[in-house]
Structures are given as C-alpha cells and as structure tokens.
Amino acid sequence: MVVPGRRKSIAFFITLGAVLIAVIVLLYIGNVLLNWRTGVLLFLGILLLAMIIAGVVLNTIFLVREIRRNEQHDAFINAVTHELKTPVTSIRLYLQTLQTREVDERKRQEFYRIMLEDSDRLMSTIEQVLRTGRLGAVSRELNPSRIDLHAVVEESLSKARAIHHLEKESIRYQSHSPVTILGDPDEVQAAVSNLIDNAIKYSGHTVNVAVETATEGKFVTLRVQDQGFGIPKMELKQIFKRFYRVSGPNATRVKGTGLGLYIVRSVAKRHRGRVWAESEGPGRGSTFVLQLPLAP
Amino acid sequence: MIQVLVVEDEAHLAEGLRFNLEAEGYRVQVAETGEAAQSMLRESREFDVVVLDVMLPGKSGFDVMSEMRKAGQFIPTLMLTARGHPDDVLKGFAAGADDYLTKPFELPILIARIGSLLRRREWLRSDAVNQVSSSPPQEAAESLTFADKAVNFELLELKVREQVFPLTLMEANLLRYLIQHEGKAVSRKAMLEQVWGVHEDTDTRPIDNFIVRLRRYIEDDPTHPRHLVTVRGIGYRFVASPK
C-alpha cells in the first residue's frame, strides 16, 4: 500500500537535492569561467566536484530504493497479517456459532464446508511464505526427477476450479504433444498453480482463461492467458520482484501477498528456464509465459 | 426491528456474522465495499448500527468512517479489523468509530458490544424524550418481579435467586412484553409486531430461539417450562406464579 503523504515528502527532498546539485554545478561553472587560468588546480577541482556529485546521486538513489523496499515490506506484512487472520477469524466464528447456537443439519454442513475452505486458504498462505523462505536459501540443491508437465497442469487446473468454484469452460486447456521435463515436482507444481491462480484472481467477475503447452526446440512453453485487468507496460518486469503488487484500481482489490510471481521466477531460474509477462495494457488482459527446458 | 449493516468483503465472515446477528433477532444487510455501504446509508435511514471492516477493496474502512461522520451520519459504528496495532485502534477512534474490535474476535463479545451500542442509543433516545416532555420516567416499569425472579430493565439484568443473568436488549424487551400480558396467550406475530416492530410476514422462527434462551434463564427445568408455556398453534403464555 502506498502512503501518498510519504510519497509527497520524499518527492520534495529529492527535488531539493537535485536543485542544490544544479546550483553547485552552476556556481562552479561560473567560478571556472572567472578563474580559467589556474590550470592543474582547476582540473583537480572539477574531478573532485564530479566525484562529490556522483556520491550524492548514488546516495539518493540508494535511499529511494531503501524507502521503496521498506514500503513494500510494510505492505507485505499487512497483506500477510490479513491473509492469515481472516481465515482464522472465520473458522473461529463458525466454531463458536456451532458451539453456542442451535444449527440445523443443512446449515451445519455448510459451515463445515466453509471452515474447510478457510483452512485451505490458510494453508496456501503458509505454504507460499515457507516456499519463499526455502527458495531464498541458495544453498539448497535442486533434486530433479522426470515430470509429466501435462499431469501437473491438469492437477493445478482441477484444484483451481474447485477452489474458485469455476465451470470447466472458464479455463480451457490445450496441449500439443507429450511433455517431459526435469525438475522438482513440488516446485514446478507451485509455479504452475501460481500462474493459474493469478489468471483467475486478476480476471474480475468473468473468468476466461486459456492455458496452452507447446514445445519449441529444446524448451516447453506454458502460456496462461487471461482477459482480465491487464498490466501497465512499466510494470511488466517489476511484478516478478518479491512483495511487488501491481497498481491500478481493479488490481489493488485482489488479495495476495506479493510472493506468487516471485516464486514462479525463482522456480524458473532454478530449472534453467525463464518466465515473462505480456500485456497490451490495463483492461486488456495479460499472458504469462513459463519456459522450461525439456528433459533430454 | 433493529437493522444492522455489516460492511465486510470476505464472504465467509459476512455470512457468519449475518447468521449470528439474525439469530439475535436483528435484520442484517451486507455491503461488500465501502462505496456500497455509503450509498446504502444515504438511501436508508433505517440502520441502527454498523459493523465496519477496515481492509476493504477500494475505499478503506477508516475513510468510510470519517466520511460518514462528516456527512452527519452518527449511527453507532463498531470497527472490525485484522490490524490490532495501537496506532490503528487510535486511527479508528479518531475517524469516528464508537468501538473497535480486532480479528480474530470472540463471538459473544462482538454480540455484547453491538448490544451495548444499541443500548446506549436507546438510553440517549429515552433521555431526550424525558427532557422534552419532562414527564416522569417512561410508563414502562423499570423492574418487575415474579416468583423468586427479578428483572431490571434498566440494567438489563435478570436475577434468579442469587444468580444474575445479563440480558440483551431484545431479550429484555420480549420478556417485558410477555410479563405485561401475563396469563394471556400471545401469538408469534404479535410479538414480532410489538417487540420487533415488524409488520411483514417474515419468518417467526427467531422468536422460538429467544424463548429457548429465556427459558434457560427463568425455568428451573427448561425442558418442562412452567413460566413460559407453549400454546399450541398460537404462541406462548407467560405465567407469573405457576401452581
């Protein structure tokens, strides 16, 4: 979440810094023009000044980046707090309801179903956070085995349909040839699930997602295309950063931790593949492409 | 009938709150966003209390709260949020909230707090009425005794021998109505009209839940009621001193 007040004050100080640097440069140029005869001393002075200015600029850039990271970290803590507390609150609410009130059988079954869904949601947030921690630990070696990507996609799709209560037509899957890759089944599953979940979450009310796998040379590409909120061109790369959440009035309404695409990118890298996003801009949907090497 | 507006975007929580508040005898409407809540509040002056979540899509609960107060809507509001940091709590009160509860909450405490907001509203109203008319306090008795039980309508307490039970506002109102019609069979419809102020053909089952609870307080053996007797096909009859 961006705090507008803070943004404004940062902008003020950055402008102030830039103006001061400009003033120093102008004054120095003026000074040089007045005393152009002093030769070596002048050259040393220019060098020193350039170094000072470079230092100040670097310092400012570093500061801004730190502030940004801090803001994202705050937003992340907020989001995780929300994602953890909401399902727990719901489960407690229903348990206490069942404990204190007379509930008929039909309602009781409905409450059980709701509580199970909430515990799934809780579990997936916990998984997401733990997985990010594990991927961050560089020392862990990849333990590859042969995986059928079709099976992974099919499983992710049926899970996603169940969680989001979707009809089969809402997500279509098309595959051209059998695909075997080398990798960690758990990680690949997480990456694929994240892409499909995102496509659904950022679709809005009408979900229309197309999933496709195809082999291209030594690689297999998985394309997940939605007709949802889309992504501004400027943010196509940034969305893969840890904690980053896409901006825009619709996209900010989607609940999440900002970890999903970071996980996808980390998994892709560990498997010597890559992932990227394509979008014509806000309101025009987006496509995510995951490219992984085929098993030899 | 008391109307509650629940502003909550998490469907599961909203449904759970609706179920519980309806079981308390309130009528509940749910808004999924702050914007929707604001337009509902503008269109209807019927709401008696608002339960407001903070982390809403779009406009945050804090903004909704302060805009409500600026617009002159002084409906008692309880803010409900996952953020429990003291700064957040203070921000909530500064925005104009009457009460603040962090998630996860205890259901009985949430119900009690909503009840207390409604009670305060009632008291303020009767205060205003008393000041205007300068008549002796309400015609309704503030305490009534029957058998070895005493009800205090001002403190919303029921004393059975040495045991004291807190009553919710609606429980107290229903009990008062039944006591006032002592010995007569009272229909469920009459109770809905007189106690809840509902004149439509709505479900009368919530009343049975209330009777079950009242029986737990005043009957020595709730399965064989002697004070609150069922009159088949009609409703209930209150008997002050059963033989």
Coordinates of C-alpha atoms in Angstrom, one line a residue:
Chain A
M1 CA 0.0 0.0 0.0
V2 CA 1.4 3.4 -1.0
V3 CA 1.1 6.2 1.5
P4 CA 0.5 9.3 -0.5
G5 CA 1.7 11.7 2.2
R6 CA 5.0 10.0 2.5
R7 CA 5.5 10.0 -1.3
K8 CA 5.0 13.7 -1.4
S9 CA 7.6 14.4 1.3
I10 CA 10.1 12.1 -0.4
A11 CA 9.5 13.9 -3.7
F12 CA 10.1 17.2 -2.0
F13 CA 13.5 16.2 -0.7
I14 CA 14.6 14.6 -3.9
T15 CA 13.7 17.8 -5.8
L16 CA 15.6 19.8 -3.2
G17 CA 18.6 17.6 -3.6
A18 CA 18.5 17.9 -7.4
V19 CA 18.1 21.7 -7.3
L20 CA 21.0 22.1 -4.9
I21 CA 23.3 19.9 -7.1
A22 CA 22.3 22.1 -10.1
V23 CA 23.1 25.2 -8.1
I24 CA 26.6 23.8 -7.1
V25 CA 27.3 23.0 -10.8
L26 CA 26.2 26.4 -12.0
L27 CA 28.3 28.2 -9.3
Y28 CA 31.3 26.1 -10.2
I29 CA 31.0 26.8 -13.9
G30 CA 30.8 30.4 -13.0
N31 CA 33.9 30.2 -10.9
V32 CA 35.7 28.3 -13.6
L33 CA 34.8 30.9 -16.2
L34 CA 36.1 33.7 -13.9
N35 CA 39.4 31.9 -13.0
W36 CA 40.2 29.8 -16.1
R37 CA 43.9 30.5 -15.9
T38 CA 44.8 28.3 -12.9
G39 CA 45.3 25.0 -14.9
V40 CA 46.0 21.9 -12.9
L41 CA 44.3 23.1 -9.8
L42 CA 41.2 23.7 -11.9
F43 CA 41.3 20.2 -13.3
L44 CA 41.6 18.6 -9.9
G45 CA 38.7 20.7 -8.6
I46 CA 36.5 19.6 -11.5
L47 CA 37.4 15.9 -10.8
L48 CA 36.7 16.3 -7.1
L49 CA 33.4 18.0 -7.7
A50 CA 32.3 15.3 -10.2
M51 CA 33.1 12.7 -7.5
I52 CA 31.1 14.5 -4.8
I53 CA 28.1 14.9 -7.2
A54 CA 28.3 11.2 -8.2
G55 CA 28.4 10.3 -4.5
V56 CA 25.4 12.4 -3.7
V57 CA 23.4 11.0 -6.6
L58 CA 24.3 7.4 -5.7
N59 CA 23.3 8.1 -2.1
T60 CA 20.0 9.5 -3.2
I61 CA 19.3 6.5 -5.5
F62 CA 20.2 4.1 -2.7
L63 CA 17.9 6.0 -0.2
V64 CA 15.0 6.0 -2.5
R65 CA 15.4 2.3 -3.2
E66 CA 15.6 1.5 0.5
I67 CA 12.4 3.6 1.2
R68 CA 10.6 1.7 -1.6
R69 CA 11.7 -1.6 -0.2
N70 CA 10.6 -0.6 3.3
E71 CA 7.1 0.4 2.0
Q72 CA 6.8 -2.9 0.1
H73 CA 7.8 -4.7 3.2
D74 CA 5.2 -2.9 5.3
A75 CA 2.6 -3.7 2.6
F76 CA 3.7 -7.3 2.7
I77 CA 3.4 -7.6 6.5
N78 CA -0.1 -6.0 6.2
A79 CA -1.2 -8.4 3.5
V80 CA 0.2 -11.5 5.3
T81 CA -1.5 -10.4 8.5
H82 CA -4.7 -10.1 6.7
E83 CA -4.3 -13.4 4.8
L84 CA -3.5 -15.2 8.0
K85 CA -6.0 -13.6 10.3
T86 CA -9.1 -13.6 8.0
P87 CA -9.4 -17.4 7.7
V88 CA -8.6 -17.9 11.3
T89 CA -11.3 -15.4 12.3
S90 CA -13.8 -17.1 10.0
I91 CA -13.0 -20.6 11.4
R92 CA -13.3 -19.3 15.0
L93 CA -16.6 -17.5 14.2
Y94 CA -18.2 -20.7 12.8
L95 CA -16.9 -22.9 15.6
Q96 CA -18.2 -20.6 18.2
T97 CA -21.5 -20.4 16.3
L98 CA -21.8 -24.2 16.3
Q99 CA -20.9 -24.2 19.9
T100 CA -23.4 -21.7 21.1
R101 CA -26.4 -21.9 18.8
E102 CA -28.8 -24.4 17.6
V103 CA -28.0 -25.0 13.9
D104 CA -29.9 -27.3 11.6
E105 CA -28.2 -30.1 9.7
R106 CA -28.1 -28.3 6.3
K107 CA -26.5 -25.2 7.8
R108 CA -24.1 -27.3 9.8
Q109 CA -22.9 -29.0 6.7
E110 CA -22.5 -25.6 5.0
F111 CA -20.5 -24.3 8.0
Y112 CA -18.1 -27.3 7.8
R113 CA -17.6 -26.7 4.1
I114 CA -16.8 -23.0 4.8
M115 CA -14.3 -23.9 7.6
L116 CA -12.6 -26.4 5.3
E117 CA -12.2 -23.8 2.6
D118 CA -10.8 -21.3 5.1
S119 CA -8.3 -23.8 6.4
D120 CA -7.2 -24.5 2.8
R121 CA -6.7 -20.7 2.3
L122 CA -4.7 -20.6 5.5
M123 CA -2.6 -23.5 4.4
S124 CA -1.9 -22.0 1.0
T125 CA -0.7 -18.7 2.5
I126 CA 1.6 -20.5 4.9
E127 CA 2.9 -22.7 2.0
Q128 CA 3.6 -19.5 0.0
V129 CA 5.6 -17.9 2.8
L130 CA 7.5 -21.0 3.6
R131 CA 8.3 -21.7 0.0
T132 CA 9.7 -18.2 -0.4
G133 CA 11.9 -18.8 2.5
R134 CA 13.1 -22.1 1.1
L135 CA 13.8 -20.6 -2.4
G136 CA 15.7 -17.8 -0.8
A137 CA 18.1 -20.3 0.8
V138 CA 20.5 -20.5 -2.2
S139 CA 22.4 -23.5 -0.8
R140 CA 19.6 -25.9 -1.4
E141 CA 20.4 -28.1 -4.4
L142 CA 17.7 -28.9 -7.0
N143 CA 16.7 -32.6 -6.8
P144 CA 15.5 -33.3 -10.3
S145 CA 13.2 -36.1 -11.4
R146 CA 11.3 -36.6 -14.6
I147 CA 7.9 -34.8 -14.6
D148 CA 5.0 -35.0 -16.9
L149 CA 4.0 -31.3 -17.3
H150 CA 0.5 -32.3 -18.6
A151 CA -0.3 -34.0 -15.3
V152 CA 1.0 -31.1 -13.4
V153 CA -1.2 -28.6 -15.4
E154 CA -4.2 -30.9 -15.2
E155 CA -3.9 -31.2 -11.4
S156 CA -3.4 -27.4 -10.9
L157 CA -6.5 -26.8 -13.1
S158 CA -8.8 -29.1 -11.2
K159 CA -7.6 -27.7 -7.9
A160 CA -8.2 -24.1 -9.1
R161 CA -11.6 -25.0 -10.5
A162 CA -12.6 -26.4 -7.1
I163 CA -11.2 -23.5 -5.0
H164 CA -12.7 -20.8 -7.2
H165 CA -16.0 -22.7 -8.0
L166 CA -15.5 -22.5 -11.7
E167 CA -17.1 -24.2 -14.7
K168 CA -14.9 -26.2 -17.0
E169 CA -15.4 -23.7 -19.8
S170 CA -14.0 -20.9 -17.8
I171 CA -10.5 -22.3 -18.1
R172 CA -9.6 -24.1 -21.3
Y173 CA -6.5 -26.2 -21.7
Q174 CA -4.9 -27.1 -24.9
S175 CA -1.7 -29.2 -25.3
H176 CA 0.1 -30.2 -28.5
S177 CA 2.4 -33.0 -27.6
P178 CA 3.5 -35.1 -24.5
V179 CA 6.0 -33.1 -22.5
T180 CA 8.5 -34.4 -20.0
I181 CA 10.8 -32.1 -18.1
L182 CA 13.5 -32.5 -15.4
G183 CA 12.8 -30.8 -12.2
D184 CA 11.4 -30.8 -8.7
P185 CA 7.8 -31.8 -8.9
D186 CA 6.7 -29.8 -5.9
E187 CA 8.3 -26.6 -7.1
V188 CA 7.0 -26.9 -10.7
Q189 CA 3.6 -27.6 -9.4
A190 CA 3.8 -24.5 -7.2
A191 CA 4.9 -22.3 -10.2
V192 CA 2.1 -23.6 -12.5
S193 CA -0.6 -23.2 -9.8
N194 CA 0.5 -19.7 -9.0
L195 CA 0.2 -18.7 -12.7
I196 CA -3.2 -20.2 -13.0
D197 CA -4.4 -18.8 -9.7
N198 CA -3.2 -15.3 -10.7
A199 CA -5.0 -15.5 -14.0
I200 CA -8.3 -16.3 -12.2
K201 CA -7.8 -13.8 -9.4
Y202 CA -7.0 -10.9 -11.8
S203 CA -9.8 -11.8 -14.2
G204 CA -12.5 -10.0 -12.3
H205 CA -16.1 -11.3 -12.4
T206 CA -16.0 -13.2 -15.7
V207 CA -13.2 -15.7 -15.8
N208 CA -12.0 -16.6 -19.3
V209 CA -8.6 -18.2 -19.1
A210 CA -6.7 -20.2 -21.8
V211 CA -3.8 -22.5 -20.9
E212 CA -1.6 -23.9 -23.5
T213 CA 1.6 -26.0 -23.6
A214 CA 3.8 -26.3 -26.7
T215 CA 7.3 -27.5 -27.4
E216 CA 9.7 -25.1 -29.1
G217 CA 13.1 -26.5 -29.8
K218 CA 14.7 -27.7 -26.6
F219 CA 12.1 -25.9 -24.5
V220 CA 8.5 -26.3 -23.5
T221 CA 6.4 -23.1 -23.1
L222 CA 3.3 -22.9 -20.9
R223 CA 1.1 -19.9 -21.8
V224 CA -1.5 -18.8 -19.4
Q225 CA -3.7 -16.1 -21.0
D226 CA -6.5 -14.2 -19.2
Q227 CA -8.9 -11.4 -20.3
G228 CA -8.6 -9.6 -17.0
F229 CA -7.3 -6.3 -15.7
G230 CA -4.0 -6.3 -17.6
I231 CA -0.7 -4.8 -16.5
P232 CA 0.8 -1.4 -17.3
K233 CA 3.8 -1.7 -19.6
M234 CA 6.1 -0.1 -17.0
E235 CA 5.3 -2.9 -14.5
L236 CA 5.7 -6.0 -16.7
K237 CA 9.2 -6.7 -15.3
Q238 CA 8.7 -5.4 -11.8
I239 CA 5.8 -7.7 -11.0
F240 CA 8.2 -10.6 -10.6
K241 CA 10.0 -8.9 -7.7
R242 CA 9.4 -10.1 -4.2
F243 CA 6.5 -8.2 -2.5
Y244 CA 5.6 -6.3 -5.6
R245 CA 1.9 -5.8 -6.2
V246 CA 0.5 -4.4 -9.4
S247 CA -1.2 -1.0 -9.3
G248 CA -4.5 0.2 -10.7
P249 CA -8.0 0.4 -9.3
N250 CA -9.1 -3.1 -10.0
A251 CA -5.8 -4.9 -9.4
T252 CA -5.3 -3.5 -6.0
R253 CA -8.6 -5.1 -4.9
V254 CA -7.1 -8.5 -5.4
K255 CA -5.9 -10.1 -2.2
G256 CA -2.5 -11.5 -2.1
T257 CA 1.0 -11.5 -0.5
G258 CA 3.1 -10.3 -3.4
L259 CA 5.0 -13.6 -3.3
G260 CA 3.4 -15.7 -6.1
L261 CA 5.3 -14.4 -9.2
Y262 CA 8.5 -14.2 -7.2
I263 CA 8.1 -17.9 -6.5
V264 CA 7.4 -18.6 -10.2
R265 CA 10.5 -16.6 -11.3
S266 CA 12.7 -18.3 -8.7
V267 CA 11.5 -21.8 -9.7
A268 CA 12.0 -20.9 -13.4
K269 CA 15.6 -19.8 -12.7
R270 CA 16.4 -22.9 -10.7
H271 CA 15.2 -25.0 -13.6
R272 CA 17.3 -23.0 -16.1
G273 CA 14.1 -21.7 -17.6
R274 CA 12.5 -18.2 -17.6
V275 CA 9.2 -16.5 -17.2
W276 CA 7.8 -13.3 -18.6
A277 CA 4.6 -11.4 -18.8
E278 CA 2.9 -9.8 -21.9
S279 CA 0.0 -7.3 -21.8
E280 CA -1.4 -4.7 -24.1
G281 CA -2.0 -2.5 -21.0
P282 CA -4.7 -2.0 -18.3
G283 CA -8.0 -3.6 -19.1
R284 CA -6.7 -5.7 -22.0
G285 CA -5.8 -8.9 -20.3
S286 CA -2.4 -10.4 -19.8
T287 CA -0.4 -13.5 -20.8
F288 CA 2.2 -15.2 -18.7
V289 CA 4.8 -17.5 -20.4
L290 CA 6.8 -20.0 -18.5
Q291 CA 9.6 -21.6 -20.5
L292 CA 11.4 -24.7 -19.1
P293 CA 14.0 -27.0 -20.8
L294 CA 12.7 -30.4 -22.0
A295 CA 14.1 -33.5 -20.4
P296 CA 16.9 -35.0 -22.6
Chain B
M1 CA -36.8 -4.5 14.0
I2 CA -33.3 -3.5 14.6
Q3 CA -31.3 -3.2 11.4
V4 CA -27.6 -3.9 11.2
L5 CA -25.3 -3.0 8.3
V6 CA -22.3 -5.3 8.0
V7 CA -19.6 -3.9 5.8
E8 CA -17.3 -6.9 5.0
D9 CA -15.8 -8.1 1.8
E10 CA -14.9 -11.5 3.0
A11 CA -17.9 -13.6 2.0
H12 CA -17.4 -16.2 4.7
L13 CA -17.1 -13.7 7.5
A14 CA -20.1 -11.7 6.3
E15 CA -22.2 -14.8 6.2
G16 CA -21.1 -15.9 9.6
L17 CA -21.9 -12.5 11.1
R18 CA -25.3 -12.4 9.3
F19 CA -26.3 -15.8 10.7
N20 CA -25.4 -14.8 14.3
L21 CA -26.9 -11.4 14.2
E22 CA -30.1 -12.7 12.7
A23 CA -30.2 -15.3 15.5
E24 CA -30.1 -12.4 17.9
G25 CA -33.2 -11.1 16.3
Y26 CA -31.6 -8.3 14.2
R27 CA -32.2 -7.7 10.5
V28 CA -28.9 -7.8 8.6
Q29 CA -27.7 -6.3 5.4
V30 CA -24.3 -6.8 3.9
A31 CA -22.2 -4.4 1.9
E32 CA -19.1 -5.7 0.2
T33 CA -17.4 -2.4 -0.3
G34 CA -17.2 1.0 1.5
E35 CA -18.7 2.7 -1.5
A36 CA -21.7 0.3 -1.5
A37 CA -22.1 0.9 2.3
Q38 CA -22.1 4.6 1.8
S39 CA -24.8 4.5 -0.8
M40 CA -26.9 2.2 1.3
L41 CA -26.6 4.6 4.3
R42 CA -27.6 7.5 2.1
E43 CA -30.7 5.8 0.7
S44 CA -32.0 4.4 4.0
R45 CA -32.1 5.9 7.4
E46 CA -33.3 2.6 8.9
F47 CA -29.9 1.3 10.1
D48 CA -29.4 1.2 13.8
V49 CA -25.8 0.0 14.0
V50 CA -22.9 -0.5 11.5
V51 CA -20.2 -3.2 11.7
L52 CA -17.3 -1.9 9.6
D53 CA -14.3 -3.8 8.4
V54 CA -11.1 -1.8 7.7
M55 CA -9.3 -3.6 4.9
L56 CA -11.9 -3.2 2.2
P57 CA -11.3 -3.2 -1.6
G58 CA -11.2 0.4 -2.8
K59 CA -12.0 2.8 -0.1
S60 CA -10.7 1.8 3.4
G61 CA -12.9 1.5 6.4
F62 CA -11.1 4.5 8.0
D63 CA -12.1 6.7 5.1
V64 CA -15.7 5.3 5.1
M65 CA -15.9 6.1 8.8
S66 CA -14.7 9.7 8.7
E67 CA -16.8 10.4 5.6
M68 CA -19.9 9.1 7.3
R69 CA -19.3 11.4 10.3
K70 CA -18.6 14.4 8.1
A71 CA -21.8 13.7 6.2
G72 CA -23.7 13.8 9.5
Q73 CA -24.4 10.1 9.8
F74 CA -23.9 9.4 13.5
I75 CA -25.0 5.8 13.5
P76 CA -23.2 3.8 16.2
T77 CA -20.4 2.0 14.5
L78 CA -18.1 -0.8 15.5
M79 CA -14.9 -1.2 13.5
L80 CA -13.7 -4.8 13.0
T81 CA -10.2 -5.4 11.7
A82 CA -7.2 -7.6 11.5
R83 CA -5.0 -4.7 12.4
G84 CA -4.5 -4.6 16.2
H85 CA -1.7 -2.1 16.4
P86 CA -2.4 0.7 18.9
D87 CA -1.9 3.3 16.1
D88 CA -4.6 1.6 14.1
V89 CA -7.0 1.5 17.0
L90 CA -6.4 5.2 17.7
K91 CA -6.9 5.9 14.0
G92 CA -10.2 4.1 14.1
F93 CA -11.5 6.2 17.0
A94 CA -10.1 9.4 15.5
A95 CA -12.1 8.6 12.4
G96 CA -15.2 8.5 14.5
A97 CA -15.7 4.8 15.5
D98 CA -17.7 4.1 18.6
D99 CA -16.0 0.8 19.3
Y100 CA -13.1 -1.2 17.9
L101 CA -12.6 -4.9 17.9
T102 CA -9.6 -6.8 16.4
K103 CA -9.9 -10.1 14.4
P104 CA -10.0 -12.8 15.5
F105 CA -12.7 -11.8 17.9
E106 CA -14.8 -13.7 20.4
L107 CA -18.3 -14.1 19.1
P108 CA -20.1 -13.4 22.4
I109 CA -18.0 -10.3 22.9
L110 CA -18.9 -9.0 19.5
I111 CA -22.6 -9.6 20.2
A112 CA -22.3 -8.0 23.6
R113 CA -20.6 -4.9 22.1
I114 CA -23.2 -4.5 19.4
G115 CA -25.8 -4.8 22.1
S116 CA -24.1 -2.2 24.2
L117 CA -24.0 0.3 21.3
L118 CA -27.8 -0.3 20.7
R119 CA -28.5 0.1 24.5
R120 CA -26.6 3.4 24.6
R121 CA -28.7 4.6 21.6
E122 CA -31.9 3.6 23.4
W123 CA -30.9 5.4 26.6
L124 CA -30.0 8.5 24.7
R125 CA -33.3 8.5 23.0
S126 CA -35.3 8.0 26.2
D127 CA -33.2 10.7 27.8
A128 CA -34.1 13.1 25.0
V129 CA -37.8 12.1 25.4
N130 CA -37.7 12.7 29.1
Q131 CA -36.1 16.1 28.7
V132 CA -38.6 17.3 26.2
S133 CA -41.7 16.1 28.0
S134 CA -40.4 16.4 31.5
S135 CA -42.8 13.7 32.3
P136 CA -42.0 11.0 34.9
P137 CA -39.7 8.3 33.5
Q138 CA -41.2 6.0 30.9
E139 CA -44.5 4.4 31.6
A140 CA -43.0 1.0 31.4
A141 CA -41.8 -0.3 34.7
E142 CA -38.0 -0.4 35.2
S143 CA -38.1 -3.5 37.2
L144 CA -40.5 -6.4 37.7
T145 CA -40.6 -9.3 40.0
F146 CA -42.3 -12.7 39.7
A147 CA -41.9 -15.8 41.8
D148 CA -38.3 -15.6 43.0
K149 CA -37.1 -13.8 39.9
A150 CA -36.5 -10.1 39.4
V151 CA -35.9 -8.3 36.1
N152 CA -34.2 -5.0 36.0
F153 CA -34.9 -3.4 32.6
E154 CA -32.6 -0.5 33.2
L155 CA -29.5 -2.6 33.9
L156 CA -30.7 -5.4 31.6
E157 CA -30.3 -8.0 34.3
L158 CA -32.3 -10.9 35.4
K159 CA -31.9 -12.1 38.9
V160 CA -32.9 -15.6 39.8
R161 CA -32.4 -16.2 43.5
E162 CA -28.7 -15.3 43.9
Q163 CA -27.8 -15.8 40.2
V164 CA -27.6 -12.8 37.9
F165 CA -28.0 -13.2 34.1
P166 CA -27.2 -10.3 31.7
L167 CA -30.0 -9.9 29.1
T168 CA -29.6 -8.5 25.6
L169 CA -31.9 -5.6 24.7
M170 CA -34.2 -7.7 22.6
E171 CA -34.4 -10.4 25.3
A172 CA -35.4 -7.8 27.8
N173 CA -38.0 -6.3 25.5
L174 CA -39.5 -9.6 24.8
L175 CA -39.6 -10.6 28.4
R176 CA -41.2 -7.3 29.3
Y177 CA -43.9 -7.7 26.7
L178 CA -44.7 -11.2 27.9
I179 CA -44.9 -10.1 31.5
Q180 CA -47.2 -7.3 30.6
H181 CA -49.6 -9.8 29.0
E182 CA -49.4 -12.2 31.9
G183 CA -51.8 -15.1 31.7
K184 CA -52.8 -14.4 28.1
A185 CA -51.7 -16.4 25.1
V186 CA -49.5 -14.2 22.8
S187 CA -49.1 -15.0 19.2
R188 CA -45.7 -15.0 17.5
K189 CA -47.0 -12.5 15.0
A190 CA -48.0 -10.1 17.9
M191 CA -44.5 -10.4 19.4
L192 CA -42.9 -9.6 16.1
E193 CA -45.1 -6.6 15.7
Q194 CA -45.0 -5.3 19.2
V195 CA -41.4 -6.1 20.2
W196 CA -39.5 -6.0 16.9
G197 CA -41.8 -3.6 15.1
V198 CA -42.0 -5.9 12.1
H199 CA -45.4 -5.8 10.3
E200 CA -44.5 -8.1 7.4
D201 CA -44.9 -11.8 7.0
T202 CA -41.5 -12.8 8.0
D203 CA -40.1 -16.0 9.5
T204 CA -41.1 -16.2 13.1
R205 CA -38.6 -18.9 14.0
P206 CA -36.1 -16.4 15.6
I207 CA -38.8 -15.9 18.3
D208 CA -38.6 -19.5 19.2
N209 CA -34.8 -19.2 19.7
F210 CA -35.4 -16.3 22.0
I211 CA -38.0 -18.2 24.0
V212 CA -35.5 -21.1 24.3
R213 CA -32.9 -18.7 25.8
L214 CA -35.4 -17.0 28.1
R215 CA -36.4 -20.4 29.3
R216 CA -32.9 -21.3 30.1
Y217 CA -32.7 -18.3 32.4
I218 CA -36.1 -18.4 34.2
E219 CA -37.1 -22.0 34.2
D220 CA -35.8 -24.5 36.8
D221 CA -36.1 -27.2 34.2
P222 CA -36.1 -25.6 30.7
T223 CA -37.4 -28.9 29.1
H224 CA -40.6 -28.6 31.2
P225 CA -41.3 -24.9 31.2
R226 CA -43.8 -23.6 33.8
H227 CA -43.4 -19.8 33.3
L228 CA -43.1 -19.7 29.6
V229 CA -45.7 -22.1 28.3
T230 CA -46.2 -23.1 24.7
V231 CA -49.7 -22.5 23.4
R232 CA -50.0 -24.8 20.5
G233 CA -50.9 -23.2 17.2
I234 CA -50.7 -19.7 18.7
G235 CA -47.5 -18.9 20.5
Y236 CA -46.6 -18.6 24.2
R237 CA -48.2 -17.6 27.5
F238 CA -46.4 -16.2 30.5
V239 CA -47.4 -17.4 33.9
A240 CA -46.0 -15.5 36.8
S241 CA -46.8 -17.9 39.7
P242 CA -47.4 -21.4 38.4
K243 CA -49.2 -23.8 40.7

